[in-house]
mmCIF file of C-alpha atoms in Angstrom:
data_model
loop_
_atom_site.group_PDB
_atom_site.id
_atom_site.type_symbol
_atom_site.label_atom_id
_atom_site.label_comp_id
_atom_site.label_asym_id
_atom_site.label_seq_id
_atom_site.Cartn_x
_atom_site.Cartn_y
_atom_site.Cartn_z
ATOM 1 C CA THR A 1 -72.868 113.610 101.874
ATOM 2 C CA ASP A 2 -69.645 112.734 100.072
ATOM 3 C CA HIS A 3 -71.004 109.892 97.973
ATOM 4 C CA PRO A 4 -69.842 110.360 94.372
ATOM 5 C CA PHE A 5 -73.253 110.439 92.802
ATOM 6 C CA ARG A 6 -73.635 110.482 88.992
ATOM 7 C CA ILE A 7 -76.283 113.070 88.137
ATOM 8 C CA MET A 8 -77.781 113.556 84.687
ATOM 9 C CA ASP A 9 -79.851 116.561 83.716
ATOM 10 C CA ILE A 10 -81.793 115.979 80.514
ATOM 11 C CA GLY A 11 -82.664 119.319 78.921
ATOM 12 C CA VAL A 12 -80.041 121.052 81.019
ATOM 13 C CA GLY A 13 -80.708 124.578 79.674
ATOM 14 C CA SER A 14 -78.647 127.014 81.774
ATOM 15 C CA GLY A 15 -77.605 124.249 84.201
ATOM 16 C CA CYS A 16 -79.169 125.772 87.262
ATOM 17 C CA LEU A 17 -80.787 122.468 88.474
ATOM 18 C CA LEU A 18 -77.740 120.337 87.816
ATOM 19 C CA PHE A 19 -75.234 122.758 89.336
ATOM 20 C CA SER A 20 -77.400 123.262 92.455
ATOM 21 C CA VAL A 21 -77.482 119.574 93.106
ATOM 22 C CA MET A 22 -73.749 119.190 92.344
ATOM 23 C CA ARG A 23 -72.837 121.911 94.797
ATOM 24 C CA HIS A 24 -74.760 119.987 97.464
ATOM 25 C CA PHE A 25 -72.955 116.703 96.599
ATOM 26 C CA GLN A 26 -69.339 117.854 96.511
ATOM 27 C CA LYS A 27 -67.990 114.689 94.819
ATOM 28 C CA ALA A 28 -70.846 114.289 92.334
ATOM 29 C CA ARG A 29 -70.186 113.942 88.622
ATOM 30 C CA GLY A 30 -72.675 115.804 86.371
ATOM 31 C CA TYR A 31 -73.887 114.936 82.893
ATOM 32 C CA ALA A 32 -75.516 117.846 81.105
ATOM 33 C CA VAL A 33 -77.641 116.824 78.142
ATOM 34 C CA ASP A 34 -79.476 119.129 75.784
ATOM 35 C CA ILE A 35 -80.679 119.141 72.188
ATOM 36 C CA SER A 36 -79.718 122.786 71.948
ATOM 37 C CA LEU A 37 -76.100 123.691 71.315
ATOM 38 C CA ASP A 38 -76.848 127.229 72.571
ATOM 39 C CA ALA A 39 -78.099 125.828 75.833
ATOM 40 C CA LEU A 40 -75.012 123.646 76.252
ATOM 41 C CA GLN A 41 -72.810 126.634 75.663
ATOM 42 C CA ILE A 42 -74.623 128.600 78.340
ATOM 43 C CA SER A 43 -74.471 125.654 80.789
ATOM 44 C CA ARG A 44 -70.710 125.297 80.130
ATOM 45 C CA LEU A 45 -70.221 128.991 80.968
ATOM 46 C CA ASN A 46 -72.298 128.580 84.185
ATOM 47 C CA ALA A 47 -70.377 125.470 85.165
ATOM 48 C CA GLU A 48 -67.138 127.412 84.741
ATOM 49 C CA ARG A 49 -68.581 130.293 86.736
ATOM 50 C CA HIS A 50 -69.350 127.950 89.624
ATOM 51 C CA GLY A 51 -66.137 125.970 89.434
ATOM 52 C CA LEU A 52 -67.830 122.728 88.327
ATOM 53 C CA THR A 53 -66.370 122.220 84.866
ATOM 54 C CA SER A 54 -63.924 119.515 85.954
ATOM 55 C CA ARG A 55 -66.819 117.393 87.254
ATOM 56 C CA CYS A 56 -69.161 117.902 84.245
ATOM 57 C CA SER A 57 -69.643 116.275 80.855
ATOM 58 C CA PHE A 58 -71.738 117.993 78.237
ATOM 59 C CA MET A 59 -73.684 116.047 75.617
ATOM 60 C CA HIS A 60 -75.563 117.280 72.554
ATOM 61 C CA SER A 61 -78.355 114.736 72.207
ATOM 62 C CA PRO A 62 -82.121 114.425 72.125
ATOM 63 C CA MET A 63 -83.670 112.871 75.242
ATOM 64 C CA GLU A 64 -85.048 109.946 73.243
ATOM 65 C CA GLU A 65 -81.564 108.951 72.138
ATOM 66 C CA ILE A 66 -80.156 108.991 75.650
ATOM 67 C CA LEU A 67 -82.998 106.866 76.997
ATOM 68 C CA SER A 68 -83.269 104.435 74.086
ATOM 69 C CA SER A 69 -79.552 103.695 73.824
ATOM 70 C CA PRO A 70 -78.346 103.673 77.431
ATOM 71 C CA SER A 71 -74.870 102.317 76.685
ATOM 72 C CA SER A 72 -74.010 104.391 73.633
ATOM 73 C CA PHE A 73 -72.038 106.926 75.629
ATOM 74 C CA ASP A 74 -68.776 106.719 77.582
ATOM 75 C CA PHE A 75 -70.894 105.327 80.464
ATOM 76 C CA ASN A 76 -74.112 103.426 80.810
ATOM 77 C CA VAL A 77 -77.163 105.595 81.527
ATOM 78 C CA LYS A 78 -78.441 102.836 83.786
ATOM 79 C CA ASP A 79 -75.577 103.683 86.147
ATOM 80 C CA ILE A 80 -76.876 107.204 86.739
ATOM 81 C CA ASP A 81 -77.789 107.723 90.418
ATOM 82 C CA ILE A 82 -79.950 110.860 90.044
ATOM 83 C CA LEU A 83 -81.888 111.843 86.947
ATOM 84 C CA ILE A 84 -83.340 115.401 86.844
ATOM 85 C CA SER A 85 -85.138 117.278 84.156
ATOM 86 C CA ASN A 86 -87.341 120.286 83.607
ATOM 87 C CA PRO A 87 -88.538 119.416 80.109
ATOM 88 C CA PRO A 88 -90.461 121.620 77.711
ATOM 89 C CA TYR A 89 -94.052 121.973 78.794
ATOM 90 C CA ILE A 90 -95.577 124.842 76.818
ATOM 91 C CA PRO A 91 -97.973 123.562 74.159
ATOM 92 C CA THR A 92 -97.320 125.125 70.730
ATOM 93 C CA GLU A 93 -100.852 126.486 70.497
ATOM 94 C CA GLU A 94 -100.317 128.397 73.829
ATOM 95 C CA VAL A 95 -97.080 130.221 72.871
ATOM 96 C CA ASN A 96 -98.808 133.289 71.448
ATOM 97 C CA LYS A 97 -100.782 133.707 74.700
ATOM 98 C CA LEU A 98 -97.652 133.925 76.859
ATOM 99 C CA HIS A 99 -96.397 137.104 78.376
ATOM 100 C CA PRO A 100 -93.804 138.721 75.992
ATOM 101 C CA HIS A 101 -91.093 138.310 78.645
ATOM 102 C CA VAL A 102 -91.527 134.554 78.322
ATOM 103 C CA ARG A 103 -92.592 134.275 74.665
ATOM 104 C CA ASN A 104 -89.717 136.408 73.350
ATOM 105 C CA TYR A 105 -86.992 134.771 75.339
ATOM 106 C CA GLU A 106 -87.904 131.124 75.814
ATOM 107 C CA PRO A 107 -86.305 128.897 73.173
ATOM 108 C CA LYS A 108 -88.836 127.778 70.532
ATOM 109 C CA GLN A 109 -87.922 124.127 71.295
ATOM 110 C CA ALA A 110 -89.282 124.594 74.816
#
């Protein structure tokens, strides 16, 4: 479809979810939100790699701030058409039990 959806990914990480949806909706505008500056840097590089930079905005913000102050940005969060997220889900007490491939590379905030 060509509808210009506004898509927000909270906890964007590398951007894989957001950019996949944006490639499907060719006129979509993406809003990448993450508390991690490193994650935002990686998602910017990936947006550039996929030719999506001109349709993306990147915001350094905790999820709580985005949701509690919906009009504090250059748009109103209530106007977002699609909200996606793959938030942290590993309990702190479980981190040491993870396979080293996950434990050593997953950001501690996750």
